[in-house]
PDB file of C-alpha atoms and ligand atoms in Angstrom:
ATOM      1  CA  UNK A   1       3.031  44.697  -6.738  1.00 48.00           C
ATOM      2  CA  UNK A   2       6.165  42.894  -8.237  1.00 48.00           C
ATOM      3  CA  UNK A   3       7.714  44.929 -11.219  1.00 58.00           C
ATOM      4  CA  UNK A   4      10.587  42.838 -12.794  1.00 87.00           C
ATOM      5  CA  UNK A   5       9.291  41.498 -15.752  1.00 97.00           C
ATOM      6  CA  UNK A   6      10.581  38.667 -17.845  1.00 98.00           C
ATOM      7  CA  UNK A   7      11.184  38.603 -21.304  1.00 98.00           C
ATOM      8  CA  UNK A   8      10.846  35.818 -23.485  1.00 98.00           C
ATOM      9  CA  UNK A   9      12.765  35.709 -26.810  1.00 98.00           C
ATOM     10  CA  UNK A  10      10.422  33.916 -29.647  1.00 98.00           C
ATOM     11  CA  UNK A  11      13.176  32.722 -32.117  1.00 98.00           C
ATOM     12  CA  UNK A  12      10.705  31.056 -34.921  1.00 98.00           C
ATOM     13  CA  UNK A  13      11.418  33.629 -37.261  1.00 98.00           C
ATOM     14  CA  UNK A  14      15.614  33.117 -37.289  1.00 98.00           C
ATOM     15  CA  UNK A  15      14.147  29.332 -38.312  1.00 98.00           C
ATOM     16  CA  UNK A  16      11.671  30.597 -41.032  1.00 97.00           C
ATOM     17  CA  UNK A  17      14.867  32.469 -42.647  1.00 97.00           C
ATOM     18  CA  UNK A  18      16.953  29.316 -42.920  1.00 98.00           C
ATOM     19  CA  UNK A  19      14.109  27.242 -43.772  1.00 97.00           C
ATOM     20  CA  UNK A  20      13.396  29.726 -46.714  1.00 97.00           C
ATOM     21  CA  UNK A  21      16.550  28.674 -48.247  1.00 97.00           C
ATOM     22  CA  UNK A  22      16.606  25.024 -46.815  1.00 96.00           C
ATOM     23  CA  UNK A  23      20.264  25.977 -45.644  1.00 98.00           C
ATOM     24  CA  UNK A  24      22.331  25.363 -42.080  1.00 96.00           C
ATOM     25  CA  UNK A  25      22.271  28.588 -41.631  1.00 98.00           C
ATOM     26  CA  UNK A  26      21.408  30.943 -39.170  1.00 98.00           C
ATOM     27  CA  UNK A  27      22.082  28.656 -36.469  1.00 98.00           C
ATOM     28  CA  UNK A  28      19.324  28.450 -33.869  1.00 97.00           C
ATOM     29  CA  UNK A  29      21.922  27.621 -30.791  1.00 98.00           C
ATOM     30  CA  UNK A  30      23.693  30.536 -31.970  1.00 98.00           C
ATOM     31  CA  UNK A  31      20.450  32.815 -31.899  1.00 98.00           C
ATOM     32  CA  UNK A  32      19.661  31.426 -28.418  1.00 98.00           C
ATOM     33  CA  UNK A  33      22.965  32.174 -27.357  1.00 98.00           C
ATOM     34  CA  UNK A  34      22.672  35.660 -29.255  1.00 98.00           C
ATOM     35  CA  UNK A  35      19.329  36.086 -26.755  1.00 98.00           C
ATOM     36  CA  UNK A  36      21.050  34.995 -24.105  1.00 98.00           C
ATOM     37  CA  UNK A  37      23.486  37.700 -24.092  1.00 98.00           C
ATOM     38  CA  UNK A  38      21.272  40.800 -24.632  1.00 98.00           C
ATOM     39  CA  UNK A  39      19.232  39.702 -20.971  1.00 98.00           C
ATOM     40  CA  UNK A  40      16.482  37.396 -22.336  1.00 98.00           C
ATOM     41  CA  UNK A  41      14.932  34.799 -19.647  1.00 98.00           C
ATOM     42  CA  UNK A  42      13.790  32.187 -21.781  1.00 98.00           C
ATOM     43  CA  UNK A  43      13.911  31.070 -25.201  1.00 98.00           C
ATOM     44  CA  UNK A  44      10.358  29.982 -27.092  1.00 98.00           C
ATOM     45  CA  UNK A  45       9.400  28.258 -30.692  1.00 98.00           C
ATOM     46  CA  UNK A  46       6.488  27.216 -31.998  1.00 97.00           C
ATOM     47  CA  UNK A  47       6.691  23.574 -33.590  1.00 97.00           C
ATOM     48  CA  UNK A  48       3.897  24.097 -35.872  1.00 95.00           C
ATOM     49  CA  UNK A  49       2.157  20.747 -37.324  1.00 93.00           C
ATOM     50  CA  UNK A  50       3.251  21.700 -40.767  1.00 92.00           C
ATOM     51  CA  UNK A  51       7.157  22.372 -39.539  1.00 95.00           C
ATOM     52  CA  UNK A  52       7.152  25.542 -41.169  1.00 93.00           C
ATOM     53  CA  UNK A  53      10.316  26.853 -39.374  1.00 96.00           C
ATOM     54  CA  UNK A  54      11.251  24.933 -35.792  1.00 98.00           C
ATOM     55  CA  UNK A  55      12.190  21.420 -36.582  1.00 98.00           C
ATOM     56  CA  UNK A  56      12.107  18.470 -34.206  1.00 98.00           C
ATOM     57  CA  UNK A  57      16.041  18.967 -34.219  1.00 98.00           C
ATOM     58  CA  UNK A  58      15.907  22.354 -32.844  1.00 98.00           C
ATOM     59  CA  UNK A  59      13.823  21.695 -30.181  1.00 98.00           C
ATOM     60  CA  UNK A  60      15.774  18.803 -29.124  1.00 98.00           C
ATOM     61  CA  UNK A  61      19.014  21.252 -29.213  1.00 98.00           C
ATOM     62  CA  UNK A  62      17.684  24.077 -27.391  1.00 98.00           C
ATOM     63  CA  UNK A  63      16.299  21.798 -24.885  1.00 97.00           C
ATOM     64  CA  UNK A  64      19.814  20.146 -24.221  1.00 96.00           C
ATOM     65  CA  UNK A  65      21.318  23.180 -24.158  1.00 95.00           C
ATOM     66  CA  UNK A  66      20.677  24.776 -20.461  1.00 81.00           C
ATOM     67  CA  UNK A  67      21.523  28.405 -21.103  1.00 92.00           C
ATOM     68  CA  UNK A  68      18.011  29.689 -20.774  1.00 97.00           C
ATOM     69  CA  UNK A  69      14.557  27.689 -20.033  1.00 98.00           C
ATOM     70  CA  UNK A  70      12.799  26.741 -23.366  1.00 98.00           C
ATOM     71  CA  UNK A  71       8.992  27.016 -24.057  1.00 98.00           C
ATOM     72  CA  UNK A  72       7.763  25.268 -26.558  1.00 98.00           C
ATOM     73  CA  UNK A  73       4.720  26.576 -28.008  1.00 97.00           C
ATOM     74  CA  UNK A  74       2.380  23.770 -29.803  1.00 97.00           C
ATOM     75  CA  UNK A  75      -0.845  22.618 -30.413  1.00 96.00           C
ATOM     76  CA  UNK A  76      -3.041  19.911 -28.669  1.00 97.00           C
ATOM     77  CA  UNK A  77      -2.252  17.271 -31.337  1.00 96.00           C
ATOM     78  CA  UNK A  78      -1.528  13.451 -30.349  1.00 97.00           C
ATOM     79  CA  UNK A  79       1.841  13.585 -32.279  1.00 96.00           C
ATOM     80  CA  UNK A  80       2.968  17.234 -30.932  1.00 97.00           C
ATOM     81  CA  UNK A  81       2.407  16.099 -27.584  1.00 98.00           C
ATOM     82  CA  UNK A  82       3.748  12.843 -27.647  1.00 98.00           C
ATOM     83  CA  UNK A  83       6.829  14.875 -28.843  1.00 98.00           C
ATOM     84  CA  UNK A  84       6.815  17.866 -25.756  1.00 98.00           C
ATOM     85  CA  UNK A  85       6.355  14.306 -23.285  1.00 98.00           C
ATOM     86  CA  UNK A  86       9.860  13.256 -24.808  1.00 98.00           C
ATOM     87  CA  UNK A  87      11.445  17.015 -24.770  1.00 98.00           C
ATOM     88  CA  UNK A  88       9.906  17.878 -21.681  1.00 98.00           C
ATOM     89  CA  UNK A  89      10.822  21.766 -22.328  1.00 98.00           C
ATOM     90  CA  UNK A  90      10.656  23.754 -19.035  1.00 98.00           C
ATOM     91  CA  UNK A  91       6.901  24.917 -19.988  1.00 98.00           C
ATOM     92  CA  UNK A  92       5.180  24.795 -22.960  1.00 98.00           C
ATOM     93  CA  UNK A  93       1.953  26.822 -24.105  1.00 98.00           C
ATOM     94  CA  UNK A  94      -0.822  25.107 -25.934  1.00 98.00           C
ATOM     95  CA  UNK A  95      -1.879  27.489 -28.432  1.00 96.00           C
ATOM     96  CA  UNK A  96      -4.281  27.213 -31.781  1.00 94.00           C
ATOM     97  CA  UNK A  97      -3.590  26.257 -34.818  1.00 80.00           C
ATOM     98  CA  UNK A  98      -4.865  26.513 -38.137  1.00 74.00           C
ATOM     99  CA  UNK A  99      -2.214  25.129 -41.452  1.00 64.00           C
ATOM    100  CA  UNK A 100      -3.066  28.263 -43.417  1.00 67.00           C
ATOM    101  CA  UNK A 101      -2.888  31.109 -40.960  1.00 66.00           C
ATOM    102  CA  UNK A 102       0.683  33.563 -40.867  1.00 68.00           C
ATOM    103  CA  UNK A 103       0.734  33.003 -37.720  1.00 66.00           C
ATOM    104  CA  UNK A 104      -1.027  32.254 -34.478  1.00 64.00           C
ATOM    105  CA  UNK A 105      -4.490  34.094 -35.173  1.00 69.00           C
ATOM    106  CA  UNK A 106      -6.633  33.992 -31.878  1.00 78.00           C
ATOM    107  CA  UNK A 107      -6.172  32.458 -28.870  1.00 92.00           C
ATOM    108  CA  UNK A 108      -7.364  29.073 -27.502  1.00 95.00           C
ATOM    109  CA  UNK A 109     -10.762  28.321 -27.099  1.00 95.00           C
ATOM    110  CA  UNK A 110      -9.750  26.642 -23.718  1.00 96.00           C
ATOM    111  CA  UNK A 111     -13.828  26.868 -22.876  1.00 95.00           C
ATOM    112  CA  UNK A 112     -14.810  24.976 -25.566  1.00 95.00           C
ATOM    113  CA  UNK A 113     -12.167  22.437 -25.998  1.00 96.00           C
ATOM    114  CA  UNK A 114     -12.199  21.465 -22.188  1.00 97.00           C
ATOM    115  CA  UNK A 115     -12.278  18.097 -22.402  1.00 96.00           C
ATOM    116  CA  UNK A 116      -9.366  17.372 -25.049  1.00 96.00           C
ATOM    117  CA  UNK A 117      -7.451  20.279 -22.697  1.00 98.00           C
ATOM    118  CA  UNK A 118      -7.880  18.347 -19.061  1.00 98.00           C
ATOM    119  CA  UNK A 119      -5.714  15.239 -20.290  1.00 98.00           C
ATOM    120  CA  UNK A 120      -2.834  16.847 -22.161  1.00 98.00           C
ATOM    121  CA  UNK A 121      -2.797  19.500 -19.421  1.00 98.00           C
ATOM    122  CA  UNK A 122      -2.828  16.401 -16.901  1.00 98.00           C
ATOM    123  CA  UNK A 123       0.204  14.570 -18.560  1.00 98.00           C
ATOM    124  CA  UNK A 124       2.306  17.863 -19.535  1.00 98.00           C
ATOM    125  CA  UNK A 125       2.212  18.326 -16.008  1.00 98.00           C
ATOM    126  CA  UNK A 126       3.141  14.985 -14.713  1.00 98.00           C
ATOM    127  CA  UNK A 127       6.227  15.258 -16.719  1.00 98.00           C
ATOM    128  CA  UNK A 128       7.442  18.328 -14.724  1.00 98.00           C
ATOM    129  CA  UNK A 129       6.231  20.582 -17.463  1.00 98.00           C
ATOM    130  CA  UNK A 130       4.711  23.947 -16.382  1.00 98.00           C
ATOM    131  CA  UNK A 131       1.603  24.461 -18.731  1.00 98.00           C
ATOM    132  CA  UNK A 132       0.203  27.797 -20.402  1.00 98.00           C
ATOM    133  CA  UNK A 133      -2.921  28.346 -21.785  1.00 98.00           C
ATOM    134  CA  UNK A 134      -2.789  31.611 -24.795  1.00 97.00           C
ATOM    135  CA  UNK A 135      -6.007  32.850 -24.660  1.00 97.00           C
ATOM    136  CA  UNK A 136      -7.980  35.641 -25.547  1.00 97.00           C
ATOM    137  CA  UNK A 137      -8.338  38.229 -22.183  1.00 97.00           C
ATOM    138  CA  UNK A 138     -11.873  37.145 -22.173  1.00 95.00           C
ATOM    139  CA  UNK A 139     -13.464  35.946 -18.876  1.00 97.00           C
ATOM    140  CA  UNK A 140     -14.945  32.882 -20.039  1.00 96.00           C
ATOM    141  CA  UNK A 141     -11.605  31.431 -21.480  1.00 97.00           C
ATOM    142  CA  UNK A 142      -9.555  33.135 -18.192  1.00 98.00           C
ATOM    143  CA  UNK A 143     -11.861  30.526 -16.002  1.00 98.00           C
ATOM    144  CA  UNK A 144     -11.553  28.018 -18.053  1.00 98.00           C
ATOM    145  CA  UNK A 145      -7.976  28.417 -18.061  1.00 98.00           C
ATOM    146  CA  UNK A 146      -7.988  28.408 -14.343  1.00 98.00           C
ATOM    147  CA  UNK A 147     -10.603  25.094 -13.658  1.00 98.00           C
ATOM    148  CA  UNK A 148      -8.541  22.888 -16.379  1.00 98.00           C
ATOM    149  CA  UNK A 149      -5.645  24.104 -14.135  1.00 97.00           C
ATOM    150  CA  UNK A 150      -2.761  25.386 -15.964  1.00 97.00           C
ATOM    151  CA  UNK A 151      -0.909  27.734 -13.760  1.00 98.00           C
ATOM    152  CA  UNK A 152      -0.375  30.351 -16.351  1.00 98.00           C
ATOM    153  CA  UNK A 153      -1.911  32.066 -18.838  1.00 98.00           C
ATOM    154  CA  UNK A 154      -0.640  33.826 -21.821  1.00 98.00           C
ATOM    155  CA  UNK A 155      -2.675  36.721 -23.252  1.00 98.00           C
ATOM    156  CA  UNK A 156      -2.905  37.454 -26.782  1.00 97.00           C
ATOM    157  CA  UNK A 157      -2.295  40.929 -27.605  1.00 98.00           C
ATOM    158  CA  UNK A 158      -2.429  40.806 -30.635  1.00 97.00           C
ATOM    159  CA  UNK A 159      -5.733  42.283 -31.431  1.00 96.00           C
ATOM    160  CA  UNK A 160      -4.581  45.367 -29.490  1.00 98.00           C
ATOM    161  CA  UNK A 161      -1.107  45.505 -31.727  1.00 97.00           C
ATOM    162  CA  UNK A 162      -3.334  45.353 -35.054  1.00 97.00           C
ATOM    163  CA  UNK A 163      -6.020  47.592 -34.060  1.00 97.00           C
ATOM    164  CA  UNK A 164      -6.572  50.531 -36.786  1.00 96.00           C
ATOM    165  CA  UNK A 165      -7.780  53.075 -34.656  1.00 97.00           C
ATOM    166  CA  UNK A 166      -7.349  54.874 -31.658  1.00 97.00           C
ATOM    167  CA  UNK A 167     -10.676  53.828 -30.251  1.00 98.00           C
ATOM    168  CA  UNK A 168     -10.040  50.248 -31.083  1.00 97.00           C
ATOM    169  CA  UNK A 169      -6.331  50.268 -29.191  1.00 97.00           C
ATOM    170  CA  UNK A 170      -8.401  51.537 -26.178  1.00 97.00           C
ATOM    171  CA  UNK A 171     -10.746  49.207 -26.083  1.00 98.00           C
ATOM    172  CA  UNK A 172      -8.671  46.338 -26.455  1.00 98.00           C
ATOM    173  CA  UNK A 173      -5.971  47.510 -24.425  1.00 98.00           C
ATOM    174  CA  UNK A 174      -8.847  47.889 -21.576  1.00 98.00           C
ATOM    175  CA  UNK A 175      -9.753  44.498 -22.457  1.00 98.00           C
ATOM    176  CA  UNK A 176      -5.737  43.092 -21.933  1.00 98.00           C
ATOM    177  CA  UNK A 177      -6.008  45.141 -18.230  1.00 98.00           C
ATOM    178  CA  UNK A 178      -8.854  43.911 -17.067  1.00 98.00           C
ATOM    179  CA  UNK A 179      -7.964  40.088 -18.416  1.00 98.00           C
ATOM    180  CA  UNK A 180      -5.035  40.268 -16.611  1.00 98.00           C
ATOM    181  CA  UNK A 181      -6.619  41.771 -13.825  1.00 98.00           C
ATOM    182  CA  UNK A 182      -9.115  38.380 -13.483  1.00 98.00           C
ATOM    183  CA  UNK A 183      -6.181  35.942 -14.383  1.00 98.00           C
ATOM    184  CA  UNK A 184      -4.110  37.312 -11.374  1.00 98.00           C
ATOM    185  CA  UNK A 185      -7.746  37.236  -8.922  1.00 97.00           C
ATOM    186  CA  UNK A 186      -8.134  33.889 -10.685  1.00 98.00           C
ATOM    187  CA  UNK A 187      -4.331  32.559  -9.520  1.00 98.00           C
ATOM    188  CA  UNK A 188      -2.874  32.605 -12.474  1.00 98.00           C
ATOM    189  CA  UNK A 189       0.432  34.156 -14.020  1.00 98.00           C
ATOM    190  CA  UNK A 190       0.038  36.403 -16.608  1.00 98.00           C
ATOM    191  CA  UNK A 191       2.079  36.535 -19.440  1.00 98.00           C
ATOM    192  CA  UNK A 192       1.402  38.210 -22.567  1.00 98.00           C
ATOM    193  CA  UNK A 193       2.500  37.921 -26.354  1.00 98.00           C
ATOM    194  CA  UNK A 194       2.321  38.903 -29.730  1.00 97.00           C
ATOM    195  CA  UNK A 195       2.716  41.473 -32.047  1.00 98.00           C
ATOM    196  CA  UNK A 196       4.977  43.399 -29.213  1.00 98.00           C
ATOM    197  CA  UNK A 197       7.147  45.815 -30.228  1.00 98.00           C
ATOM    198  CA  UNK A 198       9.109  49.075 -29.243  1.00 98.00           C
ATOM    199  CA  UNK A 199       6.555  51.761 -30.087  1.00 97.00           C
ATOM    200  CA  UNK A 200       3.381  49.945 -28.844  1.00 97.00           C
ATOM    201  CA  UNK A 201       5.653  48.851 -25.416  1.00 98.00           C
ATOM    202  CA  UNK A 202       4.515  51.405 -23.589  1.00 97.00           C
ATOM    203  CA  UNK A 203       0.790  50.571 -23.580  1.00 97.00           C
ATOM    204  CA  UNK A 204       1.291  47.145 -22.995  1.00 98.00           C
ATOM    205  CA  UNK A 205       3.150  48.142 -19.917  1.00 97.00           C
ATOM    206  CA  UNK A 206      -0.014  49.640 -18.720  1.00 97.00           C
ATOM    207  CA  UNK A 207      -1.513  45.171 -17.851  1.00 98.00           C
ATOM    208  CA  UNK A 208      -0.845  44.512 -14.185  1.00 97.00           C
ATOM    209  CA  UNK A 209       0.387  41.497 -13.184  1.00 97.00           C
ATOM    210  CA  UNK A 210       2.540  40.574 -15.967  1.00 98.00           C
ATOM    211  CA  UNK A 211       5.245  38.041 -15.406  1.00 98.00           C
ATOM    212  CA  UNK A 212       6.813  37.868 -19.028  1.00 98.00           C
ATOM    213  CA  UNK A 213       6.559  39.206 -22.220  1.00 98.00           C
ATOM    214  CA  UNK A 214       6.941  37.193 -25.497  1.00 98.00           C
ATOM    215  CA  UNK A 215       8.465  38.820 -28.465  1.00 98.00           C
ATOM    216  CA  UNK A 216       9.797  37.676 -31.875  1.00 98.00           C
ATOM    217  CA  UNK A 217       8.615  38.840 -34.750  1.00 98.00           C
ATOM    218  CA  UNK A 218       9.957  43.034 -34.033  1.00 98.00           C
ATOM    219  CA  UNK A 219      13.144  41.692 -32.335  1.00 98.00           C
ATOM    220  CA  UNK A 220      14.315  39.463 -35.027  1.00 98.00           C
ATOM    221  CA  UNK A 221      13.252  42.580 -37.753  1.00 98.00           C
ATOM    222  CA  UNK A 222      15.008  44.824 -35.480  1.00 98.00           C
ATOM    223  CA  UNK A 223      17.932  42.810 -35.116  1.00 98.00           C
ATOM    224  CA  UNK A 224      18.894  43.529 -39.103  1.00 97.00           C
ATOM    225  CA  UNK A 225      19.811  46.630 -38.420  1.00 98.00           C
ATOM    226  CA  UNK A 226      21.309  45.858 -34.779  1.00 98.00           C
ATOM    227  CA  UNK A 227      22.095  42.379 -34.382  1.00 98.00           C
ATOM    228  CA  UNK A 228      20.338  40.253 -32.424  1.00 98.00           C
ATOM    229  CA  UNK A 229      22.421  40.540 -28.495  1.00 98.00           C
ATOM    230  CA  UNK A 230      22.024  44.704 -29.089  1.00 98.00           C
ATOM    231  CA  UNK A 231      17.961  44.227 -29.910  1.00 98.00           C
ATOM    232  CA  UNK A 232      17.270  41.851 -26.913  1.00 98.00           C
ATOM    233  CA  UNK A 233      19.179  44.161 -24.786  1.00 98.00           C
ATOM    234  CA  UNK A 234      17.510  47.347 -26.219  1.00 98.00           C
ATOM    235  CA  UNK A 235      13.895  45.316 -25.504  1.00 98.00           C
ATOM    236  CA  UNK A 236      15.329  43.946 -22.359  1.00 97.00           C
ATOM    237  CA  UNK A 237      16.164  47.484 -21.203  1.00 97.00           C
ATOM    238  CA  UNK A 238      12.831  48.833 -22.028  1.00 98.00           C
ATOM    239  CA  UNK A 239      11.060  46.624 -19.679  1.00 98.00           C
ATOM    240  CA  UNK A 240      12.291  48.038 -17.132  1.00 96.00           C
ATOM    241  CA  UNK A 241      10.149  50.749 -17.178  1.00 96.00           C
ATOM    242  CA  UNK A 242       7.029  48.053 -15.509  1.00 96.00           C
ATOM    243  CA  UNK A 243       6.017  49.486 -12.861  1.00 91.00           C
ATOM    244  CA  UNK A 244       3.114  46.543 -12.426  1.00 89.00           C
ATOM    245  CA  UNK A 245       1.045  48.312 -15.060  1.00 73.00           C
ATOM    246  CA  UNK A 246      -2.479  50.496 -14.661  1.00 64.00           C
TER     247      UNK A 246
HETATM  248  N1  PXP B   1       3.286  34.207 -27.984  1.00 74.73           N
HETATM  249  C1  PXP B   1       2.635  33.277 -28.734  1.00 74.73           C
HETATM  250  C2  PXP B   1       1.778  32.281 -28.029  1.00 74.73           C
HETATM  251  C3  PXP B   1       2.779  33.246 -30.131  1.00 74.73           C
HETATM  252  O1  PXP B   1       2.119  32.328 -30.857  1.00 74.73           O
HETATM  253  C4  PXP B   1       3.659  34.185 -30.742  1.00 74.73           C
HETATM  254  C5  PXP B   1       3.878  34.111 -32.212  1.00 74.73           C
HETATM  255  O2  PXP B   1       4.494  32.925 -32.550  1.00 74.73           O
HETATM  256  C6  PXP B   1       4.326  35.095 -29.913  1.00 74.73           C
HETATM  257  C7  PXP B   1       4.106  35.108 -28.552  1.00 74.73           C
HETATM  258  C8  PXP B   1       5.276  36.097 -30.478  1.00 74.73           C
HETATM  259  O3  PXP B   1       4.601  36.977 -31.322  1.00 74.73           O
HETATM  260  P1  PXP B   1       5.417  37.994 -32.214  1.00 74.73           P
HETATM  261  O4  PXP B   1       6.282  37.165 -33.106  1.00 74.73           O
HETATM  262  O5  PXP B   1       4.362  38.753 -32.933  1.00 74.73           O
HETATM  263  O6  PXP B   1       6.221  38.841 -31.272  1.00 74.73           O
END
């Protein structure tokens, strides 16, 4: 089983802070470049429909700038992925979206939305872009994932980072290995996301098959007290502990 695992820098939250403000600052290059330096292997935002923190100009800057592979996260709207056909970010990940919502809730119902999937997948993927489905680790949205034919899934972890109890973080970290478990049989790479952080790192190690881990939220808190290279590295070194999971 293949143990180096990738890590995947989400960088929204560096955007919400300057868009709180409406300043310049932080600069997002900067914060890639930050990323960059502590080990990350890719740099992701979220251009959310209501432009709550990436901007159309920060995708367009990250994308021109080659340092590290950018994947754009987005929803299956005309405009959004008119935009990502222009961009055309190394991969992007079609994820859910809802205006009110902190942040991405649940995952994509890729087995009910098959037919509004199939032709965005289709033209994402004509333009060189590798696609990812974020989905739930449920078995009905894993094949789905794998008939529309997007090479990679993400799994949402973030039921099993919010669980309350200790019953609850079993059950849905069972849920996470045994998702990942399918998506691998299934052909797909596995790559998992949100609400990661240091203490909950070592159950999350526990999935097989993971390719990369997306992070934001804890690294950009973390990097407060650190600075940003010094968090990614500290993450970046804690990885290395995969030893393909189980
Ligand atoms: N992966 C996806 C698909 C997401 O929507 C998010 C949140 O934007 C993340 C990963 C990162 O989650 P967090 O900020 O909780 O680490």
């Amino acid at each position: 089983m293949r143990t180096s695992l990738k890590l995947g820098v989400n960088i929204d939250h560096v955007a919400a802070l300057r868009q709180a403000r409406g300043t310049a600052y932080p600069d997002l290059l900067a914060a890639a470049h930050c990323c960059a330096a502590g080990g990350a292997d890719g740099i992701t935002v979220h251009l959310r429909e209501d432009r709550r923190h990436i901007q159309d100009a920060d995708v367009w800057r990250l994308r021109r700038d080659d340092r590290l592979p950018l994947n754009l996260e987005m929803a299956n709207t005309p405009e959004i992925v008119r935009f990502a056909l222009r961009v055309r970010p190394a991969e992007v990940c079609l994820v859910p979206e809802r205006r009110q919502e902190l942040t991405t809730e649940g995952g994509l119902d890729a087995a009910g939305q098959v037919r509004a999937l199939r032709p965005t997948i289709r033209r994402l993927q004509a333009a060189g872009i590798v696609v990812s489905l974020f989905v739930a680790a449920d078995r009905r949205q894993l094949a789905a994932a794998a008939a529309l034919g997007a090479p990679v899934v993400e799994l949402h972890t973030g039921a099993f980072a919010g669980a309350r109890s200790a019953a609850a973080r079993r059950r849905t970290l069972d849920r996470l290995i045994r998702g990942a478990e399918l998506a691998h049989a299934l052909g797909l790479k596995v790559n998992a996301g949100h609400g990661i952080h240091l203490d909950n790192l070592d159950d999350i190690l526990r999935m097989p098959w993971l390719d990369t881990l997306n992070i934001g939220h804890s690294l950009v808190a973390r990097a407060m007290f650190c600075g940003l290279t010094p968090a990614v590295r500290e993450m970046r070194r804690a990885l290395r502990a995969y030893r393909g999971g189980m």
